[in-house]
């Protein structure tokens, strides 16, 4: 399938310009100029017009003229005659149009499609309503601690407080809404990832600053989504959020309707690129509508006002209760899915940061795969053009036997490469998708270990990380995780393609070329050689265990003690195997390099696992970010610590309330009042009775406090 020249799909095979009577279509524009400049059709159209020479000649025709093959080619379309069925510039009916012609006509139409909407310019203009919404929400937000202000700011009162989009550390409610809001930014993030944001002409060394400005602008334009979701003023934020989401949704729909098709994916190219963002925007519209309806019902008194965000989440309280319960005598039997894949824990929830990162990583991975496919289509067409030029060049020479063989091998290599690249797209994609789920599972496993005080899974250098680096790790993690997944997909795809090429040339193509017996013979010799080498290594271990170790000291021992026996034979054994092991070490060293490269490239997308050797983990900046993020979550979301702080805060509020309300005891239930000292002494007595070993650990008391000791002795004797 992948080694024959006829295996290339005719729909995607570009016609070639040669004396045999084929035509030359207009050269396609570079992919990055089409995909990564989405929203700039005017610039793309101008770039396309520059690529076409004077007189309507395409760049390929000019290239043929410069290479000396500018003879008048025979055009595929017949010249118009009186009995012509179609006019020269009239497209045939759709029923008689071939798929290749339809695809080519779609590309030609969309290469000149100019939308009046410029998505990049709309991104700039969207900052105006974004800043307005931020100012409105900031005006409504009250400052808790008011500092001394001058007369000019006195009129503002407590207004214009700082609003935050979301809590990146301790937010466990409304998680999927935040995740979908992150998903709405996927197209702009991919635009930044491709470094397509170039509003300013700056030197090369200042590109990082331009990308920083672009990231801030994208964040500011999407800030209202998060601010309206997290605002306390539900009615106003619902109206503002719905209006802003509707603007983005309408503009995106209008842009897709005006130019739905593209030059590389073909029909509905913009739909393929923008449907995830449209889906996220539609979800946000529904979410803000739900917030509006609920706020109106609360305002009309039809529903009760929702309680404030609790300091202690319900799942955190359940986790602490589980710790205080006695473990069951017999654990429940787990299913295969719970044992091997994932076990649901109702007492654990992922923070909003992890959910948003995962959703955004999924959408960005999808867009990255689509862009990669567009690049593949462009490269495939260029390779088809190269094949045609190669055939033309060989046909113009006299001695074609050797060149024909070389041409055939080159075409076979091209076809195999194209086929393997397409086939390995699926396993590479599934690998990265599996990594995203596996990272979530590892996060839960690692954070639970840290809650229990177990840090053995961390390298010793990370047992006491820097506090400042840990705080920065929270800001870095989400962006770095997405970048690791995207680059990891590309690297894994390349690695799997190379492995596929090796399999094709070592196993498949020899069978296709009727060389299966020779292939099996060489394969058998290779397997036999490796088996002999491995067998000799195993034989060395068996000889050492049988002749050079002393017998077991007990029948229950699993292995012999590390004590030498037959020393003279042992030294002769070492001497004669010394020279062989030198040669064996050469192959083992190469295998070490090969295995390290394979594992390193396979795990490059895993930010939760270092690919550095032991002792060099600090050089892995991604793994350092992962560890810092774990420490921040451990110190700020540990259920035991949060429960303890919740008890302190609740007790402080109750004491403060008792001091403010003069007749607070009237609201208490009727009953005998007991002093705090008596209650404490009673609890102390009960504790010491249940734990007699604590009596010896108590501090010595005054001589007149022998009553309690006497009572304890009486209770213990009884």
XYZ file of C-alpha atoms in Angstrom:
718
model
C 0.000 0.000 0.000
C 2.783 2.378 0.876
C 5.431 1.326 -1.593
C 3.703 1.599 -4.940
C 3.578 4.810 -6.890
C -0.068 4.192 -7.723
C -1.027 4.106 -4.083
C -1.155 7.893 -3.836
C -4.745 9.067 -3.706
C -5.718 10.723 -7.012
C -7.726 13.356 -5.166
C -4.649 14.749 -3.432
C -2.171 14.131 -6.238
C -1.235 17.385 -7.970
C -1.109 17.282 -11.814
C 2.328 17.865 -13.282
C 3.575 19.964 -16.163
C 5.294 17.693 -18.680
C 5.253 17.056 -22.416
C 2.876 14.169 -21.798
C -0.090 16.467 -21.652
C -0.670 17.264 -17.994
C -1.523 20.632 -16.562
C 0.093 22.739 -13.888
C -2.247 24.110 -11.214
C -1.421 27.245 -9.268
C 1.191 26.611 -6.604
C -0.376 26.410 -3.119
C 0.517 29.029 -0.592
C 2.737 28.134 2.334
C 0.763 26.460 5.087
C 1.806 28.628 8.015
C 0.694 31.690 6.103
C -2.797 30.191 5.862
C -3.253 28.384 9.129
C -1.253 30.474 11.547
C -2.547 33.761 10.135
C -6.177 32.799 10.589
C -8.219 35.939 10.682
C -5.976 37.825 8.226
C -7.467 36.900 4.810
C -6.579 40.258 3.279
C -2.886 39.721 3.921
C -3.140 36.132 2.729
C -4.836 37.237 -0.505
C -2.158 39.836 -1.143
C 0.527 37.244 -0.531
C -1.219 34.897 -2.978
C -1.376 37.581 -5.650
C 2.361 38.168 -5.291
C 3.090 34.479 -5.841
C 1.402 34.483 -9.244
C 3.584 35.959 -11.958
C 2.666 38.446 -14.673
C 0.317 37.267 -17.338
C -1.329 34.764 -15.014
C 1.683 32.442 -14.910
C 2.064 30.431 -11.721
C 5.322 30.032 -9.848
C 5.694 26.469 -11.101
C 5.550 27.590 -14.743
C 8.199 30.239 -14.055
C 10.342 27.582 -12.351
C 10.050 25.331 -15.391
C 11.109 28.183 -17.671
C 14.182 28.874 -15.536
C 15.104 25.172 -15.514
C 15.036 24.969 -19.295
C 11.753 23.067 -19.666
C 9.668 25.959 -20.872
C 8.444 24.229 -23.945
C 4.806 24.785 -24.687
C 3.054 22.241 -22.540
C -0.119 20.599 -23.627
C -2.931 21.884 -21.455
C -5.255 19.317 -19.970
C -8.366 21.376 -20.702
C -9.260 21.200 -24.374
C -9.403 24.386 -26.391
C -12.897 25.797 -26.868
C -14.533 25.070 -30.184
C -17.875 25.759 -31.667
C -19.204 22.419 -30.473
C -17.689 22.753 -27.010
C -19.973 21.631 -24.291
C -18.557 24.104 -21.731
C -17.151 27.569 -21.998
C -13.427 28.063 -21.159
C -14.111 29.734 -17.806
C -17.247 27.787 -16.933
C -17.041 25.000 -14.363
C -18.633 21.674 -15.319
C -21.772 20.585 -13.550
C -21.242 19.043 -10.129
C -22.548 15.706 -11.346
C -19.770 15.475 -13.973
C -17.019 17.005 -11.833
C -14.375 14.662 -10.493
C -13.414 14.802 -6.792
C -9.947 16.064 -7.669
C -11.378 18.857 -9.804
C -13.877 19.779 -7.099
C -11.163 19.958 -4.474
C -8.938 22.022 -6.769
C -11.805 24.376 -7.610
C -12.566 24.788 -3.886
C -8.960 25.723 -3.234
C -8.918 28.239 -6.076
C -12.140 29.847 -4.855
C -10.987 30.073 -1.244
C -7.532 31.319 -2.138
C -9.296 34.483 -3.313
C -11.922 34.513 -0.529
C -11.519 37.792 1.348
C -13.585 38.192 4.503
C -14.345 41.722 5.707
C -13.743 40.411 9.232
C -10.181 40.340 10.471
C -10.012 38.165 13.583
C -6.681 39.618 14.631
C -8.057 43.143 14.399
C -11.191 42.051 16.251
C -8.935 40.751 19.027
C -7.539 44.271 19.395
C -10.996 45.879 19.361
C -12.345 43.367 21.884
C -10.152 45.000 24.513
C -12.606 47.930 24.660
C -15.624 45.974 25.999
C -13.260 43.811 28.034
C -11.827 46.794 29.893
C -15.352 48.190 30.359
C -16.559 44.937 31.960
C -13.487 44.802 34.188
C -14.092 48.375 35.370
C -17.769 47.676 36.114
C -17.004 44.560 38.138
C -14.139 46.310 39.894
C -16.443 49.202 40.817
C -18.979 46.808 42.323
C -16.333 44.921 44.275
C -15.739 46.330 47.763
C -12.361 46.661 49.398
C -12.183 44.862 52.712
C -9.308 46.853 54.217
C -9.462 50.580 53.522
C -6.267 52.536 53.822
C -5.974 56.261 54.344
C -6.765 58.040 51.118
C -6.358 61.585 49.961
C -9.250 63.875 49.077
C -9.185 62.988 45.374
C -9.962 59.318 46.017
C -12.454 59.952 48.805
C -15.403 59.982 46.414
C -14.648 56.427 45.295
C -15.338 55.072 48.753
C -14.618 51.346 49.004
C -15.131 50.717 45.286
C -12.673 49.635 42.594
C -11.240 46.620 44.333
C -8.979 44.173 42.531
C -10.940 41.369 40.895
C -9.435 38.010 40.096
C -10.411 35.712 37.239
C -10.275 32.553 39.359
C -8.478 31.055 42.318
C -5.716 28.903 40.829
C -5.102 27.133 44.153
C -8.276 26.542 46.139
C -11.203 26.651 43.695
C -13.190 23.407 43.623
C -16.607 24.728 42.598
C -17.663 25.713 39.090
C -14.659 23.789 37.781
C -16.018 22.754 34.398
C -17.236 26.261 33.610
C -13.711 27.548 34.144
C -12.376 24.683 32.060
C -14.714 25.514 29.162
C -13.724 29.184 29.462
C -10.112 28.100 29.052
C -11.152 26.050 26.028
C -12.566 29.165 24.357
C -9.037 30.597 24.241
C -7.557 27.603 22.385
C -7.395 29.222 18.932
C -5.610 32.288 20.259
C -3.162 30.160 22.234
C -2.290 28.175 19.113
C -1.861 31.488 17.318
C 0.683 32.506 19.962
C 2.268 29.048 19.913
C 2.996 29.403 16.199
C 4.475 32.854 16.885
C 2.006 34.327 14.420
C 1.418 37.360 16.621
C 3.704 39.987 15.108
C 2.009 43.385 15.527
C 5.341 45.180 15.768
C 8.468 44.996 13.672
C 11.121 44.423 16.304
C 14.604 42.887 16.264
C 15.047 39.176 16.759
C 16.204 39.572 20.347
C 12.947 41.342 21.264
C 10.616 38.600 19.995
C 10.144 37.288 23.540
C 8.823 40.693 24.628
C 6.405 40.789 21.692
C 5.092 37.339 22.593
C 4.705 38.493 26.201
C 2.640 41.452 25.000
C 0.577 39.107 22.846
C -0.054 36.782 25.778
C -1.171 39.686 27.960
C -3.502 40.934 25.227
C -5.071 37.496 24.753
C -5.485 37.163 28.516
C -7.070 40.606 28.786
C -9.493 39.929 25.934
C -10.724 36.712 27.613
C -10.586 38.050 31.174
C -14.352 38.871 31.301
C -15.272 35.190 30.872
C -13.509 34.224 34.087
C -14.316 37.427 35.990
C -18.046 37.095 35.313
C -18.016 33.443 36.390
C -16.286 34.208 39.699
C -17.973 37.523 40.563
C -20.213 37.760 43.630
C -22.680 40.018 41.798
C -24.404 37.259 39.889
C -27.055 39.310 38.089
C -24.723 41.972 36.680
C -21.973 39.489 35.852
C -24.470 37.195 34.095
C -25.667 40.044 31.858
C -22.153 41.247 31.064
C -20.795 37.733 30.536
C -23.676 36.738 28.261
C -23.291 39.894 26.165
C -19.533 39.474 25.796
C -19.837 35.765 24.939
C -22.546 36.562 22.393
C -20.251 39.091 20.685
C -17.449 36.542 20.330
C -19.870 33.819 19.226
C -21.539 36.011 16.591
C -18.273 37.313 15.146
C -16.818 33.805 14.905
C -19.970 32.465 13.223
C -19.972 35.366 10.760
C -16.305 34.803 9.927
C -16.910 31.104 9.251
C -19.976 31.786 7.085
C -18.113 34.273 4.893
C -15.159 31.939 4.203
C -16.061 28.409 5.320
C -13.632 26.536 3.072
C -9.867 26.594 2.917
C -6.937 25.780 0.708
C -5.440 22.830 2.600
C -8.131 20.921 4.470
C -10.556 21.801 1.691
C -14.245 22.097 2.407
C -15.245 23.527 5.793
C -11.667 24.207 6.812
C -12.591 27.087 9.122
C -15.321 24.946 10.665
C -12.692 22.319 11.470
C -10.519 24.932 13.157
C -13.178 26.910 15.021
C -15.812 24.399 16.127
C -14.154 23.728 19.549
C -14.173 27.440 20.365
C -17.760 27.762 19.143
C -18.799 24.858 21.344
C -17.117 26.447 24.365
C -18.722 29.822 23.653
C -22.132 28.175 23.298
C -21.634 26.486 26.674
C -20.700 29.829 28.245
C -23.832 31.403 26.774
C -25.930 28.705 28.403
C -24.030 29.044 31.672
C -24.518 32.811 31.866
C -28.183 32.401 30.937
C -28.578 29.927 33.792
C -26.863 32.378 36.159
C -29.204 35.157 35.018
C -32.372 33.095 35.512
C -31.251 31.916 38.933
C -30.311 35.460 40.003
C -33.698 36.797 38.895
C -35.500 34.065 40.846
C -33.465 34.910 43.939
C -34.156 38.622 43.462
C -37.901 37.943 43.197
C -37.809 35.792 46.313
C -38.679 32.546 44.546
C -35.428 30.906 45.635
C -33.130 31.278 48.609
C -29.825 33.064 48.282
C -26.956 30.657 47.822
C -24.557 30.421 50.727
C -21.107 31.913 50.586
C -18.206 29.829 49.415
C -17.349 27.587 52.383
C -13.900 27.744 53.897
C -13.908 23.953 54.213
C -15.171 22.070 51.178
C -17.456 19.083 51.649
C -15.024 16.598 50.110
C -12.235 17.867 52.379
C -14.401 17.312 55.453
C -15.241 13.810 54.241
C -11.538 13.092 53.803
C -10.826 14.084 57.421
C -13.757 11.986 58.663
C -12.384 9.017 56.756
C -9.028 9.441 58.498
C -10.702 9.430 61.921
C -12.680 6.262 61.231
C -11.287 2.838 61.951
C -10.170 1.016 58.808
C -12.549 -1.778 57.780
C -11.533 -5.284 58.740
C -12.059 -6.489 55.193
C -11.661 -4.220 52.188
C -14.181 -4.289 49.395
C -13.212 -6.231 46.334
C -12.222 -3.899 43.508
C -13.116 -4.387 39.888
C -10.594 -4.772 37.103
C -11.145 -1.159 36.029
C -10.552 0.132 39.558
C -7.420 -1.974 39.992
C -5.758 -1.428 36.627
C -7.036 1.895 35.287
C -8.688 4.308 37.722
C -10.560 4.231 41.014
C -13.057 6.985 41.706
C -12.614 8.728 45.053
C -15.595 10.854 46.189
C -13.412 12.427 48.906
C -11.053 13.991 46.365
C -11.615 16.676 43.747
C -9.229 18.142 41.230
C -8.798 21.915 41.465
C -10.082 24.148 38.688
C -6.538 24.695 37.450
C -6.098 21.009 36.611
C -9.509 20.726 34.931
C -8.945 23.867 32.846
C -5.456 22.766 31.841
C -6.722 19.362 30.724
C -9.610 20.778 28.684
C -7.378 23.355 27.013
C -4.691 20.742 26.332
C -7.241 18.505 24.588
C -8.438 21.297 22.297
C -4.915 22.547 21.557
C -3.816 18.991 20.763
C -6.711 18.654 18.323
C -5.812 21.942 16.609
C -2.151 20.957 16.501
C -3.016 17.663 14.791
C -5.151 19.505 12.231
C -2.326 21.956 11.519
C 0.098 19.062 11.197
C -2.236 17.431 8.704
C -2.323 20.657 6.684
C 1.467 20.734 6.646
C 1.459 17.097 5.551
C -0.916 17.862 2.659
C 1.304 20.717 1.522
C 4.484 18.635 1.748
C 2.812 15.733 -0.047
C 1.851 17.937 -2.963
C 5.382 19.276 -3.173
C 6.730 15.719 -3.168
C 4.313 14.797 -5.954
C 5.594 17.775 -7.919
C 9.149 16.622 -7.294
C 8.258 13.156 -8.600
C 6.880 14.682 -11.782
C 9.984 16.802 -12.333
C 12.138 13.743 -11.718
C 10.212 11.733 -14.310
C 10.519 14.578 -16.801
C 14.246 14.868 -16.215
C 14.844 11.126 -16.583
C 12.715 11.024 -19.733
C 14.877 13.716 -21.342
C 18.068 11.654 -20.893
C 19.301 8.786 -23.051
C 20.784 6.445 -20.422
C 17.770 5.836 -18.218
C 18.334 2.334 -16.816
C 20.291 3.340 -13.725
C 18.350 6.572 -13.266
C 15.049 4.721 -13.549
C 16.104 2.402 -10.726
C 17.132 5.379 -8.599
C 13.884 7.179 -9.433
C 11.862 4.112 -8.527
C 13.613 3.823 -5.150
C 13.067 7.510 -4.433
C 9.386 7.248 -5.278
C 9.102 4.175 -3.091
C 10.758 6.012 -0.201
C 8.387 8.957 -0.627
C 5.288 6.753 -0.735
C 6.378 4.692 2.263
C 7.132 7.846 4.247
C 3.742 9.347 3.447
C 1.889 6.170 4.334
C 3.756 5.581 7.591
C 3.257 9.206 8.658
C -0.511 8.937 8.165
C -0.778 5.579 9.930
C 1.253 6.677 12.981
C -0.935 9.741 13.528
C -3.492 7.656 15.419
C -1.140 5.948 17.934
C 0.736 9.207 18.557
C -2.546 11.005 19.255
C -3.802 8.240 21.534
C -0.502 8.255 23.416
C -0.795 11.963 24.225
C -4.472 11.629 25.151
C -3.533 8.798 27.501
C -0.810 11.010 28.996
C -3.353 13.718 29.824
C -5.490 11.279 31.808
C -2.443 9.635 33.356
C -1.107 12.996 34.559
C -4.381 13.599 36.403
C -4.114 10.181 38.043
C -0.486 10.862 39.015
C -1.464 14.233 40.468
C -3.991 12.584 42.764
C -1.530 9.855 43.751
C 1.317 12.285 44.454
C -0.760 14.831 46.364
C -2.273 12.095 48.556
C 1.195 10.822 49.394
C 2.253 14.318 50.389
C -0.858 14.694 52.543
C 0.179 11.573 54.424
C 3.732 12.910 54.872
C 5.311 10.485 52.395
C 7.980 12.188 50.269
C 9.988 9.097 49.356
C 8.761 9.231 45.773
C 10.516 12.603 45.341
C 14.268 12.935 44.767
C 16.135 13.976 47.902
C 16.925 17.391 46.418
C 13.219 18.224 46.201
C 12.336 17.515 49.834
C 12.723 21.201 50.716
C 12.218 23.303 47.565
C 12.428 27.066 47.309
C 9.215 28.846 48.283
C 9.542 31.449 45.527
C 10.082 28.797 42.849
C 7.059 26.886 44.112
C 4.852 29.978 43.825
C 6.085 30.638 40.284
C 5.446 26.977 39.446
C 1.694 27.548 39.827
C 1.840 30.239 37.130
C 4.046 28.126 34.868
C 2.393 24.749 35.148
C -0.682 25.166 32.938
C 1.171 26.755 30.034
C 4.102 24.388 30.242
C 1.854 21.338 30.436
C 0.131 22.308 27.184
C 3.443 23.038 25.448
C 4.878 19.720 26.641
C 1.883 17.852 25.229
C 2.115 19.575 21.832
C 5.852 19.154 21.393
C 5.621 15.667 22.867
C 3.039 14.687 20.267
C 5.260 15.882 17.431
C 8.354 14.125 18.790
C 6.449 10.908 19.487
C 4.954 11.049 15.997
C 8.400 11.398 14.431
C 9.777 8.560 16.560
C 6.890 6.240 15.712
C 7.267 7.124 12.028
C 10.943 6.157 12.140
C 10.022 2.869 13.801
C 7.392 2.322 11.116
C 9.963 2.975 8.391
C 12.260 0.381 9.948
C 9.435 -2.165 10.030
C 8.458 -1.425 6.437
C 11.983 -1.767 5.055
C 12.933 -4.751 7.190
C 9.734 -6.823 7.071
C 7.060 -5.594 4.661
C 8.888 -4.414 1.542
C 11.093 -7.533 1.222
C 7.925 -9.647 1.117
C 6.394 -7.314 -1.481
C 9.538 -7.563 -3.611
C 9.511 -11.395 -3.393
C 12.477 -11.424 -1.034
C 10.673 -12.925 1.925
C 12.993 -15.935 2.300
C 16.104 -13.766 2.364
C 14.435 -11.492 4.883
C 13.487 -14.426 7.116
C 17.009 -15.801 6.856
C 18.634 -12.523 7.907
C 16.014 -12.045 10.616
C 16.649 -15.529 11.961
C 20.401 -14.960 12.022
C 19.935 -11.704 13.913
C 17.585 -13.259 16.459
C 19.921 -16.223 16.914
C 22.909 -13.926 17.492
C 21.065 -11.884 20.096
C 19.796 -15.069 21.752
C 23.327 -16.468 22.041
C 24.621 -13.223 23.572
C 21.765 -13.103 26.079
C 22.215 -16.809 26.788
C 25.906 -16.339 27.603
C 25.017 -13.517 30.004
C 22.436 -15.727 31.726
C 24.949 -18.592 31.823
C 27.441 -16.375 33.663
C 24.856 -15.642 36.336
C 23.982 -19.336 36.673
C 27.645 -20.368 37.018
C 28.215 -17.687 39.644
C 25.184 -18.842 41.630
C 26.083 -22.523 41.374
C 29.858 -22.598 41.929
C 31.102 -19.290 43.334
C 28.678 -18.676 46.225
C 28.517 -20.443 49.545
C 25.377 -22.459 50.359
C 22.345 -20.965 52.096
C 22.553 -20.466 55.829
C 18.948 -21.465 56.378
C 16.207 -23.251 54.513
C 14.005 -20.148 54.588
C 16.573 -17.970 52.785
C 15.546 -16.904 49.295
C 19.088 -16.674 47.932
C 22.628 -17.599 48.852
C 24.687 -15.171 50.948
C 27.172 -12.881 49.235
C 30.176 -14.977 50.288
C 32.712 -16.273 47.741
C 33.418 -19.963 47.291
C 36.008 -21.677 45.058
C 38.135 -18.549 44.825
C 40.756 -19.981 42.427
C 38.138 -21.044 39.934
C 36.424 -17.693 40.376
C 39.582 -15.737 39.465
C 40.168 -17.910 36.382
C 36.541 -17.360 35.431
C 37.011 -13.601 35.617
C 40.289 -13.673 33.671
C 39.053 -15.603 30.641
C 35.763 -13.709 30.419
C 37.513 -10.338 30.698
C 38.301 -10.096 26.969
C 34.868 -11.284 25.907
C 33.108 -8.818 28.205
C 35.029 -5.937 26.584
C 33.445 -6.775 23.243
C 30.099 -7.424 24.880
C 30.257 -4.032 26.600
C 30.430 -2.262 23.232
C 27.038 -3.598 22.228
C 25.548 -3.095 25.678
C 26.694 0.541 25.651
C 24.944 1.151 22.344
C 21.822 -0.570 23.638
C 21.949 1.707 26.686
C 22.038 4.755 24.413
C 19.240 3.389 22.239
C 16.973 2.563 25.189
C 17.632 5.958 26.800
C 16.718 7.755 23.576
C 13.573 5.680 23.136
C 12.367 6.220 26.703
C 13.332 9.897 26.655
C 11.393 10.628 23.483
C 8.479 8.455 24.596
C 8.154 10.266 27.940
C 8.987 13.776 26.712
C 5.346 14.868 27.108
C 5.173 13.663 30.723
C 5.840 16.699 32.918
C 5.147 14.623 36.030
C 8.126 12.321 35.368
C 11.714 13.387 34.877
C 13.714 11.980 31.980
C 17.038 12.979 33.530
C 19.398 10.554 35.226
C 19.433 10.235 39.000
C 21.241 13.210 40.480
C 20.456 15.510 37.540
C 16.732 15.977 38.176
C 17.173 19.678 38.908
C 18.115 20.227 35.261
C 14.584 19.190 34.253
C 12.699 22.488 34.534
C 9.350 20.885 33.754
C 9.700 18.363 36.573
C 10.763 21.147 38.942
C 7.585 23.004 38.001
C 5.529 19.899 38.735
C 7.122 19.463 42.173
C 6.683 23.156 43.039
C 3.027 22.996 42.063
C 2.526 19.922 44.268
C 4.049 21.706 47.258
C 1.815 24.764 46.839
C -1.302 22.604 46.619
C -0.107 20.530 49.569
C 0.366 23.556 51.822
C -2.852 25.318 50.794
C -5.360 22.511 50.163
C -4.346 19.797 52.634
C -7.712 18.725 54.123
C -6.270 18.278 57.625
C -4.708 21.747 57.644
C -7.803 23.336 56.135
C -10.012 21.599 58.711
C -7.816 22.829 61.550
C -7.934 26.393 60.204
C -11.693 26.059 59.754
C -12.073 25.141 63.436
C -9.944 28.116 64.478
C -11.827 30.563 62.246
C -15.218 29.257 63.349
C -14.270 29.457 67.024
C -12.934 32.975 66.591
C -16.156 34.084 64.914
C -18.268 32.559 67.664
C -16.255 34.247 70.409
C -16.417 37.539 68.564
C -20.164 37.168 68.142
C -20.613 36.469 71.855
C -18.711 39.612 72.739
C -20.739 41.795 70.383
C -24.207 40.521 71.299
C -24.943 41.422 74.890
C -27.685 38.930 75.535
C -26.306 36.161 73.419
C -27.216 33.481 75.950
C -30.927 34.072 75.389
C -30.603 32.327 72.054
C -29.013 29.265 73.642
C -30.981 26.212 74.643
C -32.139 26.078 78.236
C -30.125 23.883 80.606
C -27.557 23.888 83.388
C -24.494 26.009 82.739
C -21.132 24.333 83.242
C -17.900 26.227 83.637
C -15.159 25.738 81.083
C -12.681 24.684 83.774
C -14.918 21.896 85.045
C -15.528 20.639 81.521
C -11.791 20.632 80.814
C -10.993 18.743 84.005
C -13.686 16.201 83.246
C -12.331 15.598 79.735
C -8.815 15.309 81.148
C -9.979 12.707 83.644
C -11.730 10.691 80.950
C -8.662 10.811 78.710
C -6.322 9.647 81.447
C -8.659 6.810 82.417
C -8.746 5.585 78.828
C -4.975 6.057 78.413
C -3.228 5.243 81.724
C 0.224 5.444 80.123
C -0.185 9.216 79.822
C -0.209 9.680 83.602
C 3.565 9.285 83.840
C 4.071 11.888 81.132
C 2.175 14.665 82.926
C 3.953 17.644 84.410
C 4.327 17.650 88.225
C 1.481 19.558 89.873
C 1.209 21.502 93.121
C 1.051 19.535 96.412
C -2.587 20.448 96.985
C -3.664 18.900 93.670
C -3.574 15.322 94.875
C -7.304 14.852 94.514
C -7.120 14.084 90.816
C -4.260 11.644 91.288
C -6.143 9.872 94.045
C -9.248 9.612 91.874
C -7.182 8.188 89.058
C -5.632 5.562 91.251
C -9.067 4.559 92.533
C -10.419 4.299 89.006
C -7.449 2.262 87.832
C -7.654 -0.132 90.764
C -11.328 -0.694 90.133
